[in-house]
mmCIF file with all atom_site columns, C-alpha atoms in Angstrom:
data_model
loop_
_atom_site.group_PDB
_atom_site.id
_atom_site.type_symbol
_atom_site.label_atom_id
_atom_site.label_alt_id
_atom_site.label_comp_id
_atom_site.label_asym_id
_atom_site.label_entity_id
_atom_site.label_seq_id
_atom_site.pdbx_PDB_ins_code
_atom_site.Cartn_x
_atom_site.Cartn_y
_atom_site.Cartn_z
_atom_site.occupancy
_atom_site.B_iso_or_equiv
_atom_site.pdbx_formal_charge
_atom_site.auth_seq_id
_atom_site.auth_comp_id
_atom_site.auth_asym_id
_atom_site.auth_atom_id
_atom_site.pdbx_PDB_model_num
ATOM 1  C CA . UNK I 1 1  ? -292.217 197.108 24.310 1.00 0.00 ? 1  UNK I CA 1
ATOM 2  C CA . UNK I 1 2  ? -295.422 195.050 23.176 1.00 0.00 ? 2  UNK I CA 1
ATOM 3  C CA . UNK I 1 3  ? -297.421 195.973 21.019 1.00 0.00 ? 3  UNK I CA 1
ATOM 4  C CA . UNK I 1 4  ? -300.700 193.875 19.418 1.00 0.00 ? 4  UNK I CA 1
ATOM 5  C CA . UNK I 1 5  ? -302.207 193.560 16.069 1.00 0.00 ? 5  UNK I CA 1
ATOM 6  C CA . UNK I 1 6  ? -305.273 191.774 15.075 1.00 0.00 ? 6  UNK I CA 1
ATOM 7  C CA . UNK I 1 7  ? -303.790 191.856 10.825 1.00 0.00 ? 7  UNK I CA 1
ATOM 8  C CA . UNK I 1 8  ? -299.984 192.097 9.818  1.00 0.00 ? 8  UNK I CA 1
ATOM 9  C CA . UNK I 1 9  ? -299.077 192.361 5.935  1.00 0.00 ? 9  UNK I CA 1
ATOM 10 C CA . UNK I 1 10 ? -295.813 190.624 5.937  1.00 0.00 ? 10 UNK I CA 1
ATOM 11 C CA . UNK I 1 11 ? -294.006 193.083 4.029  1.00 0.00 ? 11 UNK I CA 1
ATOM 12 C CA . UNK I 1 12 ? -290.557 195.007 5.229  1.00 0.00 ? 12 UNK I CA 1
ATOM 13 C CA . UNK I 1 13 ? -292.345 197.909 6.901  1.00 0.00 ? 13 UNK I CA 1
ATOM 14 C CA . UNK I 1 14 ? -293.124 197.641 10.717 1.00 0.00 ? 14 UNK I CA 1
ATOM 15 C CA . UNK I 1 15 ? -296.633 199.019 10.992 1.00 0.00 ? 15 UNK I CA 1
ATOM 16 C CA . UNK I 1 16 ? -296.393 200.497 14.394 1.00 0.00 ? 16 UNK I CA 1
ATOM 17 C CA . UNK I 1 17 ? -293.589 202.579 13.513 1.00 0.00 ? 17 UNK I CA 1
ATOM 18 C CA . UNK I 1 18 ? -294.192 202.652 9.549  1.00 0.00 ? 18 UNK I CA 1
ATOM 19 C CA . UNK I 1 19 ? -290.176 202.748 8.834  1.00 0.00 ? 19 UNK I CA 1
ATOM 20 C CA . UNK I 1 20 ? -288.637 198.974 8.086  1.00 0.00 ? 20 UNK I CA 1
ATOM 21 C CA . UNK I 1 21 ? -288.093 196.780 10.316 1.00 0.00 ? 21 UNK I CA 1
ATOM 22 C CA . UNK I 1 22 ? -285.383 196.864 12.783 1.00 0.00 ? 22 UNK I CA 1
ATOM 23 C CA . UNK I 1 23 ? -283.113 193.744 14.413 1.00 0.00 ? 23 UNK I CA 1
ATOM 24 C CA . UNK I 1 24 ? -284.961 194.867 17.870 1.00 0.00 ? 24 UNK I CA 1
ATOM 25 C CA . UNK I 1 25 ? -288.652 193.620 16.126 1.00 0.00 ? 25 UNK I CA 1
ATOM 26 C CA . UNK I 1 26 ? -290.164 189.747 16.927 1.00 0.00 ? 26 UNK I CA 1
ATOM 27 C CA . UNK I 1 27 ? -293.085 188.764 15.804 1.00 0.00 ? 27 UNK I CA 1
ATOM 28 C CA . UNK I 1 28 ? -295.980 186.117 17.406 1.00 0.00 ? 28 UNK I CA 1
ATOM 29 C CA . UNK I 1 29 ? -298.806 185.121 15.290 1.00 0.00 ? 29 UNK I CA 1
ATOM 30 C CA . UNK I 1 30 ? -301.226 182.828 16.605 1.00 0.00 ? 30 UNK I CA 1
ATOM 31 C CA . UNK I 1 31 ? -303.289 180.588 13.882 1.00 0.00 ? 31 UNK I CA 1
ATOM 32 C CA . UNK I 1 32 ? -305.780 177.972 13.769 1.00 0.00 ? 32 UNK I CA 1
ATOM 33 C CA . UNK I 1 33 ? -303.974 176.179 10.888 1.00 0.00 ? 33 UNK I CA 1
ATOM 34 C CA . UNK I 1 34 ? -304.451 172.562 10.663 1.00 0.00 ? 34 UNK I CA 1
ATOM 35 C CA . UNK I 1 35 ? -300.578 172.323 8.621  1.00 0.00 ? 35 UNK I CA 1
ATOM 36 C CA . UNK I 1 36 ? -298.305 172.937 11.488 1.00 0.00 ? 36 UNK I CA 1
ATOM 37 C CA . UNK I 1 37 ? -297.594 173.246 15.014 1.00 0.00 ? 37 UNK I CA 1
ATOM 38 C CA . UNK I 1 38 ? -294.748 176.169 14.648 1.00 0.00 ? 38 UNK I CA 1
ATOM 39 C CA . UNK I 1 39 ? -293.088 177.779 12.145 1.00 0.00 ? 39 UNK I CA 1
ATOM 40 C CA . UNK I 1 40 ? -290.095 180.209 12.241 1.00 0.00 ? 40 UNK I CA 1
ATOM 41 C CA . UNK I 1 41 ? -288.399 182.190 10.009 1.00 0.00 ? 41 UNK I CA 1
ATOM 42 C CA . UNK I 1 42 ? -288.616 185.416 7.812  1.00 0.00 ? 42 UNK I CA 1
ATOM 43 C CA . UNK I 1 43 ? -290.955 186.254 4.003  1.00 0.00 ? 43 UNK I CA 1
ATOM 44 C CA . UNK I 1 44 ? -290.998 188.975 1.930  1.00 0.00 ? 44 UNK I CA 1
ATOM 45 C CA . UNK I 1 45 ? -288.516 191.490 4.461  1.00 0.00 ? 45 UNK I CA 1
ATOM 46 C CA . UNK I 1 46 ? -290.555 190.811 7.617  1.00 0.00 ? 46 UNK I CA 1
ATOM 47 C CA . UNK I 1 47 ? -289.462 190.763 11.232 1.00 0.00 ? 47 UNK I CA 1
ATOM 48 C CA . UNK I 1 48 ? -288.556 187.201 12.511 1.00 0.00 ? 48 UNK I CA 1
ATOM 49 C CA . UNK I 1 49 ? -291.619 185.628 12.953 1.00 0.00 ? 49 UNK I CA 1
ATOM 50 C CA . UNK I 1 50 ? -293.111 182.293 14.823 1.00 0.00 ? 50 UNK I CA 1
ATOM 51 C CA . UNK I 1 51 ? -295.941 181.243 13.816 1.00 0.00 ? 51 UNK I CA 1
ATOM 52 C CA . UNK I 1 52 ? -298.231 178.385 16.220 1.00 0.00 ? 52 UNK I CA 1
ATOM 53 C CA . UNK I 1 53 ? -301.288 177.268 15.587 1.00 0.00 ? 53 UNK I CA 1
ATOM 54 C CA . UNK I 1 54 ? -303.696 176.783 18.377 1.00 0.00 ? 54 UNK I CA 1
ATOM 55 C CA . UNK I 1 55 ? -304.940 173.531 16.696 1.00 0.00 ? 55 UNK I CA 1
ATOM 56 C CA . UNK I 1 56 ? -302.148 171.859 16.702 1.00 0.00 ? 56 UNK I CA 1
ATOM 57 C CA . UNK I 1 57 ? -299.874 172.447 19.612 1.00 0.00 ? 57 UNK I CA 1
ATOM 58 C CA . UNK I 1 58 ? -301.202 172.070 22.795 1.00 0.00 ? 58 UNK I CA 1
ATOM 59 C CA . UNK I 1 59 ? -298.918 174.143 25.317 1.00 0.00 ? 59 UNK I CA 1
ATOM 60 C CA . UNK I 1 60 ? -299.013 177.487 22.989 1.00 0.00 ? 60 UNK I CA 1
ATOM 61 C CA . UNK I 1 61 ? -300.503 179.501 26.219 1.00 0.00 ? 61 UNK I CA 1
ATOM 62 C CA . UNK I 1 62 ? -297.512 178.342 28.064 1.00 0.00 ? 62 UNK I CA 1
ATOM 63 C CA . UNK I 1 63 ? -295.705 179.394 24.401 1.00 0.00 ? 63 UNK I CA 1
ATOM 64 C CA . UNK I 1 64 ? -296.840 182.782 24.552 1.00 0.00 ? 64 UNK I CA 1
ATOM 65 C CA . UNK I 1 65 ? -295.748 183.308 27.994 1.00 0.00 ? 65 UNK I CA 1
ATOM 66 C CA . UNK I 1 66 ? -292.124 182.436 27.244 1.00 0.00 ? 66 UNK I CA 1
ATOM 67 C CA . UNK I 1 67 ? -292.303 184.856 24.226 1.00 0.00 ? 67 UNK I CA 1
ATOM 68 C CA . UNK I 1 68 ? -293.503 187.738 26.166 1.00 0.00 ? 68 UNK I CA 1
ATOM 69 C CA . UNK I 1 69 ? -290.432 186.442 29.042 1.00 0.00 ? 69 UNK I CA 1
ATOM 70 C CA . UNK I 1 70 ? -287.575 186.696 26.679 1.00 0.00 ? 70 UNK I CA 1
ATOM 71 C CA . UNK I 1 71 ? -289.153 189.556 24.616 1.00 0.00 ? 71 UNK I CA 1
ATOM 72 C CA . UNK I 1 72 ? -289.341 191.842 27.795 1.00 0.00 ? 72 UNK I CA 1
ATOM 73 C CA . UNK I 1 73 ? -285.489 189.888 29.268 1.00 0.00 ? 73 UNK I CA 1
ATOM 74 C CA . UNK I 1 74 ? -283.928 190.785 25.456 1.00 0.00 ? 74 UNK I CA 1
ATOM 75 C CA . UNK I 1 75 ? -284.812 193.996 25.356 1.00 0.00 ? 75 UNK I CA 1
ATOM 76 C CA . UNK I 1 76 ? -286.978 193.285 21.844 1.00 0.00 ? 76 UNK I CA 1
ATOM 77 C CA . UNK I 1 77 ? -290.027 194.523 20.186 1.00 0.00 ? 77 UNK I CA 1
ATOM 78 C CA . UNK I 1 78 ? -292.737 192.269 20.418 1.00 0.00 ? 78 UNK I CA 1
ATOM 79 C CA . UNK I 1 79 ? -295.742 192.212 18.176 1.00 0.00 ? 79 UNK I CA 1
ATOM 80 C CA . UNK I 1 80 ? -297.872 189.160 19.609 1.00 0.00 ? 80 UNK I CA 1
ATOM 81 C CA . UNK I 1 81 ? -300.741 188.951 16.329 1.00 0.00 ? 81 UNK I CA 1
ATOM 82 C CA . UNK I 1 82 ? -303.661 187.021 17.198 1.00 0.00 ? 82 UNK I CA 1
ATOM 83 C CA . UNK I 1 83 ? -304.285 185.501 13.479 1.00 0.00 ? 83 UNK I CA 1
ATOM 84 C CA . UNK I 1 84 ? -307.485 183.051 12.673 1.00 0.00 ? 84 UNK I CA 1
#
């Protein structure tokens, strides 16, 4: 399943389903930062998260295609997060 956000607190509670997060939960956020191209990894309890910045790496429509790909081929929970 896919669901979208426009704002995610990264806390330990999914906000979709308001319990914490579960193992099936991945996370896409989409920035404008100027510091990175990608970043990966887990704060404060959150669901594993990548984070690339539209700035910065070039091929992140081709990115978020693959995400949705193995998202939908893994069977996870995808929260694609559209983040200026």
């Amino acid at each position: 399943m896919i669901d979208r956000l426009d704002r995610l607190p990264e806390t330990d509670i999914d906000p979709i389903t308001g319990q914490a997060y579960d193992d099936l939960r991945i996370i896409l956020m989409l920035t404008d930062s100027p510091d990175y191209q990608q970043m990966c990894g887990s704060s404060n309890g959150c669901a594993y998260t990548i984070k690339m910045s539209r700035n910065q790496y070039m091929n992140w429509k081709m990115a978020v295609g693959d995400f949705i790909s193995f998202c939908e081929a893994a069977g996870k929970n995808a929260i694609p997060l559209n983040r200026i």
